[in-house]
Short mmCIF file of C-alpha atoms and ligand atoms in Angstrom, two decimals:
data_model
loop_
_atom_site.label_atom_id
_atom_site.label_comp_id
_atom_site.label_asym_id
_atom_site.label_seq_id
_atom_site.Cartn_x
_atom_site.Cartn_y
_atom_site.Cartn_z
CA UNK H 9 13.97 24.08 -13.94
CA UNK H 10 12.44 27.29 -13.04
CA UNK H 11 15.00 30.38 -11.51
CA UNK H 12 13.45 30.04 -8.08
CA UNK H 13 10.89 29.16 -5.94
CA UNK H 14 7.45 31.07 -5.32
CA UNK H 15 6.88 31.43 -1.66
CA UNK H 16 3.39 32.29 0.36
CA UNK H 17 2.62 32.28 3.76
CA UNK H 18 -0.13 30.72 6.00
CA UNK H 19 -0.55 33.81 8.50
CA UNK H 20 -1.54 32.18 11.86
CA UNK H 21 0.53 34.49 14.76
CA UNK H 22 2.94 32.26 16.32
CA UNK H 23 2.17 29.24 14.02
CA UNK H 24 2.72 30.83 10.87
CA UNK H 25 4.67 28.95 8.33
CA UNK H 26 5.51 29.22 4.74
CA UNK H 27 4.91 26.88 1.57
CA UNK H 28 7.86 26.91 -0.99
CA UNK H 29 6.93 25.71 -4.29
CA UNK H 30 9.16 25.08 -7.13
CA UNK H 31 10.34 22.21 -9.95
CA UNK H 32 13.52 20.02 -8.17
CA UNK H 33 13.31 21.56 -4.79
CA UNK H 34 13.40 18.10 -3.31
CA UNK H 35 16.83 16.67 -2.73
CA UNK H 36 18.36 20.28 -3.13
CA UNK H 37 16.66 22.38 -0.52
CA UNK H 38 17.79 22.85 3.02
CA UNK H 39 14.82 22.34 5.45
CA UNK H 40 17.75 22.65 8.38
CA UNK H 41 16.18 26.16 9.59
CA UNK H 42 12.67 24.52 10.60
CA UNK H 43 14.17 21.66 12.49
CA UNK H 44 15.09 22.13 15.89
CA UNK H 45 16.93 19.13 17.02
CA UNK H 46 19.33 16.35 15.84
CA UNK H 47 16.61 14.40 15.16
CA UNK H 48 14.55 13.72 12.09
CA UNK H 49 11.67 10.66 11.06
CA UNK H 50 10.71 10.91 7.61
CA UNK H 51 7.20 8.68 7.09
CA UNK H 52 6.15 7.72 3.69
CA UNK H 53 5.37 4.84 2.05
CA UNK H 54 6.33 1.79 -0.24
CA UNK H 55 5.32 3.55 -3.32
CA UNK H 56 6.78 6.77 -2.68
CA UNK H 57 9.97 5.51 -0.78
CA UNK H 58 11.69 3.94 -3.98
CA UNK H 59 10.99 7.41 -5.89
CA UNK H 60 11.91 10.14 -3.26
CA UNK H 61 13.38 9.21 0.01
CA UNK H 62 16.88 9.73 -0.75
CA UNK H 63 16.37 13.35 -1.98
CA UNK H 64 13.85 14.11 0.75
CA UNK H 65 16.78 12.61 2.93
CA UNK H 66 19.58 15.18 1.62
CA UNK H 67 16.99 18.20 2.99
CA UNK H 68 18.14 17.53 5.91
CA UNK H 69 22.17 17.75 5.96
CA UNK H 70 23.67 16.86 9.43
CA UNK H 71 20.64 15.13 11.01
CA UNK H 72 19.79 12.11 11.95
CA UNK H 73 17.50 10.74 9.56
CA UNK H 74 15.17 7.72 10.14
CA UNK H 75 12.91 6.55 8.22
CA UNK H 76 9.11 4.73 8.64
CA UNK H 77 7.92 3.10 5.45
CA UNK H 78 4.12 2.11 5.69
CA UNK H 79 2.19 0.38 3.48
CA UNK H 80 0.08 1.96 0.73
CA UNK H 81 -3.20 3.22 0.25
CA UNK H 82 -6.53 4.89 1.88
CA UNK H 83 -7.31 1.43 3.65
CA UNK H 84 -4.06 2.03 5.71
CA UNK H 85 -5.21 5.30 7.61
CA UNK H 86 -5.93 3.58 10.78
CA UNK H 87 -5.04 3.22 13.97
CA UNK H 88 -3.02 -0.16 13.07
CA UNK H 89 -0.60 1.79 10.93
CA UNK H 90 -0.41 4.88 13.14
CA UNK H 91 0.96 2.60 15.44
CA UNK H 92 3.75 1.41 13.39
CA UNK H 93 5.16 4.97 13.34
CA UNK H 94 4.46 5.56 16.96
CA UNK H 95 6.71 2.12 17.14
CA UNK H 96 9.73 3.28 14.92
CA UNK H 97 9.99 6.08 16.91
CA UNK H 98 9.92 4.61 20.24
CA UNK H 99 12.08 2.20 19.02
CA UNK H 100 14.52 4.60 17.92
CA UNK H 101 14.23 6.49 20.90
CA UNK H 102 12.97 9.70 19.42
CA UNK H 103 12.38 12.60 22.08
CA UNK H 104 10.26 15.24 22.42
CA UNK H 105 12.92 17.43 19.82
CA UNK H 106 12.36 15.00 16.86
CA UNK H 107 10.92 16.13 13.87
CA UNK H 108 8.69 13.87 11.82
CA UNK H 109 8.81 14.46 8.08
CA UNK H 110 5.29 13.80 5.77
CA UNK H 111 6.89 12.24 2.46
CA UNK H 112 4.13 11.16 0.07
CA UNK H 113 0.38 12.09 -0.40
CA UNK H 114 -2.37 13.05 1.78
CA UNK H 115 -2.67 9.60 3.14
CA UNK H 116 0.90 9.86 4.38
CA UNK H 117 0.34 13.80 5.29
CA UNK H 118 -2.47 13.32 7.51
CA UNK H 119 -1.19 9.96 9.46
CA UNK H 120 2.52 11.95 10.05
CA UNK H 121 0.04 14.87 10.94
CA UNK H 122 -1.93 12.65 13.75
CA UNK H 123 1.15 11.36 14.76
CA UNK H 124 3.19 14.61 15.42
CA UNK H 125 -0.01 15.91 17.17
CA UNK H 126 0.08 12.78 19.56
CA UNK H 127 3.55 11.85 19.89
CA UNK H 128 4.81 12.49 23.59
CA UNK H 129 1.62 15.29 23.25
CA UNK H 130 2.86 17.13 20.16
CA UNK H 131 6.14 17.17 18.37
CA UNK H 132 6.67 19.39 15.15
CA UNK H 133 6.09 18.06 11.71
CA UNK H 134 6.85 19.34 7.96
CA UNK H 135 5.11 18.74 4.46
CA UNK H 136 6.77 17.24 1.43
CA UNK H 137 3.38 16.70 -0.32
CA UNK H 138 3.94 14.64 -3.63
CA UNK H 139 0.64 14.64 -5.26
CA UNK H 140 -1.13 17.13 -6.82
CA UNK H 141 -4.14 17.01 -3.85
CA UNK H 142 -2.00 17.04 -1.47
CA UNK H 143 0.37 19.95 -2.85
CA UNK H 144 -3.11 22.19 -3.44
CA UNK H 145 -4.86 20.93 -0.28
CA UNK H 146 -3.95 18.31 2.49
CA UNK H 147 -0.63 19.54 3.08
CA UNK H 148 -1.74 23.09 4.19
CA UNK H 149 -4.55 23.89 7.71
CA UNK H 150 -3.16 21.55 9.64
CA UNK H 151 -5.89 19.24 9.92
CA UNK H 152 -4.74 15.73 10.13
CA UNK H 153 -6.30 12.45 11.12
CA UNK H 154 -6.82 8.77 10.20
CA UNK H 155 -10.34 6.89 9.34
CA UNK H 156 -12.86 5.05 11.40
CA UNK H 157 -15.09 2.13 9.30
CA UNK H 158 -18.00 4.15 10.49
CA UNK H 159 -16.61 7.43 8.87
CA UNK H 160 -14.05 9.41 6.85
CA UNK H 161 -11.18 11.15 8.96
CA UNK H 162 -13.56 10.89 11.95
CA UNK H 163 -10.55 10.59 14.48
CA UNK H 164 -7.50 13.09 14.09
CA UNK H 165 -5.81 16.55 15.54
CA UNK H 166 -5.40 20.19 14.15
CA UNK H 167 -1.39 19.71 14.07
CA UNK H 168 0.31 23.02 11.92
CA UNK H 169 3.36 22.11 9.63
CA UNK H 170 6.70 23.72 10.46
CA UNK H 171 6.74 24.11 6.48
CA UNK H 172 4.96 23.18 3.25
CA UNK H 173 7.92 22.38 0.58
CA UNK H 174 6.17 21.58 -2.69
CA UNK H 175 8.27 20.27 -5.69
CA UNK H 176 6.29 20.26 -8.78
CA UNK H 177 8.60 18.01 -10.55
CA UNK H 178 7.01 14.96 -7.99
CA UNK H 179 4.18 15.23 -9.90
CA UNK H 180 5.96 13.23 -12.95
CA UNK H 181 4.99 9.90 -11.43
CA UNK H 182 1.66 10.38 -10.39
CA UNK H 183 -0.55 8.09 -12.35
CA UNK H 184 -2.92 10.13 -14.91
CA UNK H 185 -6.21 9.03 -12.37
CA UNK H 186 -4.15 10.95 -9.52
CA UNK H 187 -3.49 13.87 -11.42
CA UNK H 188 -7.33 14.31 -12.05
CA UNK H 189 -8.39 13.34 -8.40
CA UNK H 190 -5.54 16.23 -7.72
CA UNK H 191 -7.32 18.62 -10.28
CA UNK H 192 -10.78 18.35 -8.13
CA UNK H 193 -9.69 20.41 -5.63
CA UNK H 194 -8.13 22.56 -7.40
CA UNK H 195 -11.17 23.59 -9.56
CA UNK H 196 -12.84 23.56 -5.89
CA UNK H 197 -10.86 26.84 -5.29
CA UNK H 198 -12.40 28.52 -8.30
CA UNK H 199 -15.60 27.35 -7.42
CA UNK H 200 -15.90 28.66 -3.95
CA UNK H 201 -14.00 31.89 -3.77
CA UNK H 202 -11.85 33.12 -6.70
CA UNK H 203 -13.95 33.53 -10.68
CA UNK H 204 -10.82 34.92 -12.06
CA UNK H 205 -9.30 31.70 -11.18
CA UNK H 206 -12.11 29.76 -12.14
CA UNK H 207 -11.80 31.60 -16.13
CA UNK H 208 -8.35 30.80 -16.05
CA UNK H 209 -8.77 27.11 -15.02
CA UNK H 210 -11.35 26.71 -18.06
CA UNK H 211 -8.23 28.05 -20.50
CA UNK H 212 -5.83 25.62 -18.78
CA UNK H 213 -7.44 22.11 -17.88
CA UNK H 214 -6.11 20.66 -20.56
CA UNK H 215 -2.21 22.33 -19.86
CA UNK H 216 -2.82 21.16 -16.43
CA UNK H 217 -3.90 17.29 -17.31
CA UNK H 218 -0.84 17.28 -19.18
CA UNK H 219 1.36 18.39 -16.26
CA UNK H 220 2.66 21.32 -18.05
CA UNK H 221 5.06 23.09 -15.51
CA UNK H 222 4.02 26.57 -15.53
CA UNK H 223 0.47 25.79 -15.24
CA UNK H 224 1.02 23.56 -12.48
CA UNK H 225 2.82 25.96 -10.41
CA UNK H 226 0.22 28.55 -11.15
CA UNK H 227 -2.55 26.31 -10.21
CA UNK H 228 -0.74 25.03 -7.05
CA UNK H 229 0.57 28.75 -6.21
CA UNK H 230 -3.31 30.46 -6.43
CA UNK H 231 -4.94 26.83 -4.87
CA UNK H 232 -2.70 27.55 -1.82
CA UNK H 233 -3.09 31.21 -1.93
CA UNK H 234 -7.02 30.51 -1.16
CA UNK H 235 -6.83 27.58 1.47
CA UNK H 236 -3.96 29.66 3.14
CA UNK H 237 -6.09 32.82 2.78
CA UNK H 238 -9.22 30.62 4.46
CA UNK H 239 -7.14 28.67 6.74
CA UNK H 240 -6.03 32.11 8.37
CA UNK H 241 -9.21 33.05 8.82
CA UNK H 242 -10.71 30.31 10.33
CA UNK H 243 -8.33 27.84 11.32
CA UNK H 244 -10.56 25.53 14.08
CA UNK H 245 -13.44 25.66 10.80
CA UNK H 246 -15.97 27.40 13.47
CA UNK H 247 -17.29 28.71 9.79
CA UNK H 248 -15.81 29.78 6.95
CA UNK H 249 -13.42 26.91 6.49
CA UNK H 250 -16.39 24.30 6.14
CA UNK H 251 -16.59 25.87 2.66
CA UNK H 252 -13.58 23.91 1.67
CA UNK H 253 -15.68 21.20 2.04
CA UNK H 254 -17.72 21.93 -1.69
CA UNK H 255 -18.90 18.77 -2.75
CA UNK H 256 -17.02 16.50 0.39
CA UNK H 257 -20.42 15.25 2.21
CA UNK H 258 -21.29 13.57 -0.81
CA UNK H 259 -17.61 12.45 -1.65
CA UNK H 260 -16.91 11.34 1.85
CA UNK H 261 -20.51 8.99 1.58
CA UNK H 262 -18.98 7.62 -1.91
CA UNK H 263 -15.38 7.14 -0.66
CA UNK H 264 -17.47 4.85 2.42
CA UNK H 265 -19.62 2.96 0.06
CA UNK H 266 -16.99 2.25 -2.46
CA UNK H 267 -14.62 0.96 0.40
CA UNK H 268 -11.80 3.27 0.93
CA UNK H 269 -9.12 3.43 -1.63
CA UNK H 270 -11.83 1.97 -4.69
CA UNK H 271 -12.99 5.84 -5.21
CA UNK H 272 -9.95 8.05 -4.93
CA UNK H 273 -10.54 11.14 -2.78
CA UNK H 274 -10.16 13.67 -4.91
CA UNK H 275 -12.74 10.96 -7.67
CA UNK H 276 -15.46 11.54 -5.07
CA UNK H 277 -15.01 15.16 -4.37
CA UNK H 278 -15.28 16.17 -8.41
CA UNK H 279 -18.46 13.78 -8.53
CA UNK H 280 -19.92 15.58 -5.33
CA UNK H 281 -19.11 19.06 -6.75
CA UNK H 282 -21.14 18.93 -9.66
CA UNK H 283 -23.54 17.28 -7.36
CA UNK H 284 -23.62 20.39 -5.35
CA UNK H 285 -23.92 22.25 -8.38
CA UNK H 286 -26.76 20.47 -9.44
CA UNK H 287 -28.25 20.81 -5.84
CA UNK H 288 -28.03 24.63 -5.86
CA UNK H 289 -29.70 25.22 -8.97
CA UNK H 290 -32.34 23.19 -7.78
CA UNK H 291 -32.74 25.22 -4.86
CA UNK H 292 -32.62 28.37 -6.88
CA UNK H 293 -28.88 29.33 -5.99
CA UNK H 294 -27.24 29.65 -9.22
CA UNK H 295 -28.30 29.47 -12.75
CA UNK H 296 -28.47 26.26 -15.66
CA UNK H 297 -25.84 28.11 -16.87
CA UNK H 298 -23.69 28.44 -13.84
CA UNK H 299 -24.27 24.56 -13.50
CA UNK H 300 -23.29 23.37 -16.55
CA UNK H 301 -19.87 25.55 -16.15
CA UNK H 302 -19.53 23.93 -13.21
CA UNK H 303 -19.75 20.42 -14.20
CA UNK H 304 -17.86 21.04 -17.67
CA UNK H 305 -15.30 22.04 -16.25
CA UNK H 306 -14.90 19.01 -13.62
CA UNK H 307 -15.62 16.27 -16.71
CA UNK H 308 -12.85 18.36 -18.36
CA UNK H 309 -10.20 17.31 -15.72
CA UNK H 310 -11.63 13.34 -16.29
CA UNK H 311 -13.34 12.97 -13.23
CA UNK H 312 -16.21 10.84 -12.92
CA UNK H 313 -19.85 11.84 -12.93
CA UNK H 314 -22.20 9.39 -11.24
CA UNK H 315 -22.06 7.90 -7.51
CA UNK H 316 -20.67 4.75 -7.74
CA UNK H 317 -22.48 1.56 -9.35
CA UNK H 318 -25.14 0.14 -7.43
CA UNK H 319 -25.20 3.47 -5.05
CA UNK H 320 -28.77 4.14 -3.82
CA UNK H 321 -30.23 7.53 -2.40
CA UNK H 322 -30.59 5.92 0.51
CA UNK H 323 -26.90 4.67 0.79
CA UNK H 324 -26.24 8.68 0.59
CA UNK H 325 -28.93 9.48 3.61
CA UNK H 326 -27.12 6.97 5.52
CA UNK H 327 -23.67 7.80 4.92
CA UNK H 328 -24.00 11.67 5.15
CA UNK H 329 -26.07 11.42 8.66
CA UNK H 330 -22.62 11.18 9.94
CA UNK H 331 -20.63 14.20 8.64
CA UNK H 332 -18.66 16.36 10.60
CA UNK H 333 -20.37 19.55 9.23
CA UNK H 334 -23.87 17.95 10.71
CA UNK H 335 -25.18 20.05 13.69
CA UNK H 336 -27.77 18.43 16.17
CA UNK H 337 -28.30 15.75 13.57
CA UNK H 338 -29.57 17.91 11.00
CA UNK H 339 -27.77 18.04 7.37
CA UNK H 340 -25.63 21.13 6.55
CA UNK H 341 -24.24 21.11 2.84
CA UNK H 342 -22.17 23.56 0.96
CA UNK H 343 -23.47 24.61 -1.90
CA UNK H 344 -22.94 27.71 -4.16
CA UNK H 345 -24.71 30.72 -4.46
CA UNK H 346 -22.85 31.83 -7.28
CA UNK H 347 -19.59 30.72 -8.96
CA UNK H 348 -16.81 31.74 -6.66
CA UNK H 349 -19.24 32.60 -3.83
CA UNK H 350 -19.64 28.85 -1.37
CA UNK H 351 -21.94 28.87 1.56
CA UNK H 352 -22.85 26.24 4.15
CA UNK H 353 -26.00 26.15 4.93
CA UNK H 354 -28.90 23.48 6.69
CA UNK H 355 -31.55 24.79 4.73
CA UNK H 356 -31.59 21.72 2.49
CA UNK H 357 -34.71 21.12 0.58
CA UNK H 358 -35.35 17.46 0.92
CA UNK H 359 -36.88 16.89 -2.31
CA UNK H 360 -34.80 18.70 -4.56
CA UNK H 361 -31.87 17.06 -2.88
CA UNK H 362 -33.60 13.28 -3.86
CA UNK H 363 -33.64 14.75 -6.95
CA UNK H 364 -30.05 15.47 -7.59
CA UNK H 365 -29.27 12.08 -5.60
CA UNK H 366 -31.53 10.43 -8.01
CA UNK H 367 -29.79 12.09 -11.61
CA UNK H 368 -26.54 11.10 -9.78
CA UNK H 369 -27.45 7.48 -8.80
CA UNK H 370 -27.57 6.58 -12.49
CA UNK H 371 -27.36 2.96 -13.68
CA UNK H 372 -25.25 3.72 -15.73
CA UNK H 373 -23.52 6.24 -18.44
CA UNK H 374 -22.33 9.88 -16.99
CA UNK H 375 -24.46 12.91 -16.32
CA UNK H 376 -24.18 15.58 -18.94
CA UNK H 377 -23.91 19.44 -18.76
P1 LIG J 422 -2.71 9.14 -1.40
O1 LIG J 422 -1.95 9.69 -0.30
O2 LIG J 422 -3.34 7.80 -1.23
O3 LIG J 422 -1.78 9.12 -2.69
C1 LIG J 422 -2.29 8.60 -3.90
C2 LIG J 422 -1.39 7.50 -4.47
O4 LIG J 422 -0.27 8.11 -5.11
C3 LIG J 422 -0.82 6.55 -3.44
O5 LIG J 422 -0.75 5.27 -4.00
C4 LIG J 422 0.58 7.11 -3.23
O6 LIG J 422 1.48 6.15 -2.74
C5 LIG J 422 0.94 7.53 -4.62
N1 LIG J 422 1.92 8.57 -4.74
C6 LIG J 422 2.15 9.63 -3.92
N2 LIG J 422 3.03 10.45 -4.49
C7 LIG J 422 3.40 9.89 -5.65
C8 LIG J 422 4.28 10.29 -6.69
N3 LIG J 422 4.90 11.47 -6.68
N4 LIG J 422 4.43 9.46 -7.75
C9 LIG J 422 3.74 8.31 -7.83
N5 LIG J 422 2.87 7.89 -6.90
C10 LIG J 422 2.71 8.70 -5.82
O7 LIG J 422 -3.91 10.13 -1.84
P2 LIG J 422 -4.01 11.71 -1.96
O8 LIG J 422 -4.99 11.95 -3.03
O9 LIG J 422 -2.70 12.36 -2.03
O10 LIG J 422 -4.65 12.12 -0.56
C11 LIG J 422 -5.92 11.66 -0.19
C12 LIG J 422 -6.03 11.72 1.31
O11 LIG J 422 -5.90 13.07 1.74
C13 LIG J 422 -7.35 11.24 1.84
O12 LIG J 422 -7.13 10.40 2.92
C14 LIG J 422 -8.05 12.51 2.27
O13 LIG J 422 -8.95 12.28 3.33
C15 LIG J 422 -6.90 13.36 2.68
N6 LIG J 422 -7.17 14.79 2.64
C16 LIG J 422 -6.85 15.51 3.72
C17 LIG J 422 -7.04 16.88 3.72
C18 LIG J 422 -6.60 17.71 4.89
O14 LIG J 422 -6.93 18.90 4.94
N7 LIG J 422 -5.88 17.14 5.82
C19 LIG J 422 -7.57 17.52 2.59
C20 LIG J 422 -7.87 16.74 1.48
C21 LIG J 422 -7.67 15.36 1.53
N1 LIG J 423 -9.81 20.05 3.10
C1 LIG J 423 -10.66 20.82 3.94
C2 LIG J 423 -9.94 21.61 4.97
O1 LIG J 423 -8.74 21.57 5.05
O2 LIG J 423 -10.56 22.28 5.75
#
């Protein structure tokens, strides 16, 4: 166990909050202070219930502590399932002074997110992310949401966190393809905003695929640093914060055309980095060199890198027509104009991005650096 916990803080006036990461905080830290009545619901699900809930549970000494278990999985974040937590806490009679608790991943994090936004118009909500992408992402902003079968996340709330508690030591039973789905956002930090971090990353992939502790912290300690750095600065995403998005519009159209929960998130964001990549030097933004960094470094974390089989550059038109980032109908990507340095931009060359949808919509075998 490390001596203590590293602590950072998501500066947004009066809904600032902090994220405490550390190894075995869960089941041994008091998240008493940030809740303000008697009453707690703690939503996670089947798979992470059995693993966690009774040390998530002794965070919060003297409450009452209910619990909504949902079922597992991307293919759950709809409006079906929202309403089972809506029900458990009508059924328990929860009022407006409850506190829901996220227990699980981001699919978990941004349902208990929606929720807390709507519930009896907004009740307060806390973080226990326990997967990597949701420890270095989802968990932190505030945005939260469910899916539509027309489009990823299309229907959801900004909703802040009371608190962000990370434990590290979580991460033991994540399944090897969650760990790298974790690891594409957090080489989407170096990639955007922060070389040192990106150099550092190249030294540590491997450290980091084999859950080494200090790495991890370090990893999830600078990936927060950024998003809570971004997050402060543009919290609603009227600009800046769309560059979190690196590689999403294609990973959101291969999450759709896989059918949610085949691709993992994180799967489709590493394949629609180095798509992005690819993209930019196309368009003149960054060097072959800069490229093949890029998509090294992504391979090196054992994500994949081709669209899904039997994807078609037309399945991507379609699918990316209805992104959130889209203005008027017209396209806007984010794509890099350097390492470290993301912008988001509509001036998309059409050809050069059929290109890069055509090296990506392989029929088979990955793209190489
Ligand atoms: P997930 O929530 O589906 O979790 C992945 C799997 O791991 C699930 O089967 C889950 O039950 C299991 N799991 C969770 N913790 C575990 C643990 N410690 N040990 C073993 N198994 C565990 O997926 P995810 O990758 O965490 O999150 C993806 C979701 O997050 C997507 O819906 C995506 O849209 C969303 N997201 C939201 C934001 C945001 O800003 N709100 C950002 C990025 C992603
Ligand atoms: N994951 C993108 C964002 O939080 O804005």
């Amino acid at each position: 166990m490390l001596d203590s916990a590293r602590e950072l803080t998501v500066d947004l006036g009066e809904r600032t909050y902090p994220i405490i990461i550390g190894q075995g905080l869960l089941g041994s830290y008091d998240l008493t202070p940030f809740v303000q009545g008697n009453q707690v619901m703690i939503v996670t699900n089947e798979t992470v219930a059995p693993l966690y809930l009774e040390s998530a549970k002794a965070c919060f000494p003297g409450k009452n502590v209910d619990v909504a278990v949902l079922p597992d999985g991307e293919k759950y974040k709809d409006w079906q399932t929202l309403n089972q937590i809506f029900d458990h806490l009508l059924e328990q009679r929860h009022s407006r002074k409850t506190t829901l608790v996220a227990l699980g991943g981001g699919v978990v994090g941004d349902m208990t997110g929606f929720a807390a936004a709507s519930y009896q118009r907004g009740v307060p909500f806390i973080q226990i992310p326990t997967t990597l992408l949701s420890q270095v992402d989802s968990s932190v902003g505030g945005k939260t949401g469910i899916n539509h079968p027309l489009g990823k996340n299309m229907i959801g709330a900004f909703h802040q966190p009371e608190v962000v508690l990370i434990d590290t030591e979580s991460l033991r039973t994540l399944p090897p393809r969650e760990v790298s789905a974790g690891l594409a956002e957090v080489i989407k930090y170096g990639l955007i905003r922060d070389t040192e971090f990106l150099g550092w990353l190249e030294k540590e992939v491997t450290a980091l695929v084999d859950l080494e502790t200090t790495a991890l912290v370090e990893a999830i300690y600078r990936s927060c640093a950024c998003k809570a750095d971004v997050v402060a600065l543009d919290e609603r995403e009227g600009g800046l914060r769309a560059i979190l998005n690196l590689g999403h519009t294609f990973g959101h159209a291969m999450e759709t055309f896989a059918g949610y929960g085949n691709w993992l998130h994180g799967e489709a964001v590493g394949t629609g980095m180095m798509m992005a990549a690819d993209l930019s030097l196309r368009q003149g933004m960054i060097s072959e060199q800069d490229r093949a960094r890029a998509i090294r470094l992504i391979a090196q974390a054992s994500l994949p890198g081709r669209a899904p089989e039997g994807m078609t550059p037309d399945d991507f038109h379609r699918l990316m027509a209805v992104d959130k980032k889209n203005v008027d109908g017209a396209l806007r990507l984010v794509l890099l104009r350097a390492l470290g340095d993301a912008v988001v931009t509509d001036e998309v060359d059409v050809v050069k991005l059929d290109e890069t949808l055509r090296t990506f919509c392989v029929v088979s075998g990955d793209v190489h650096a």
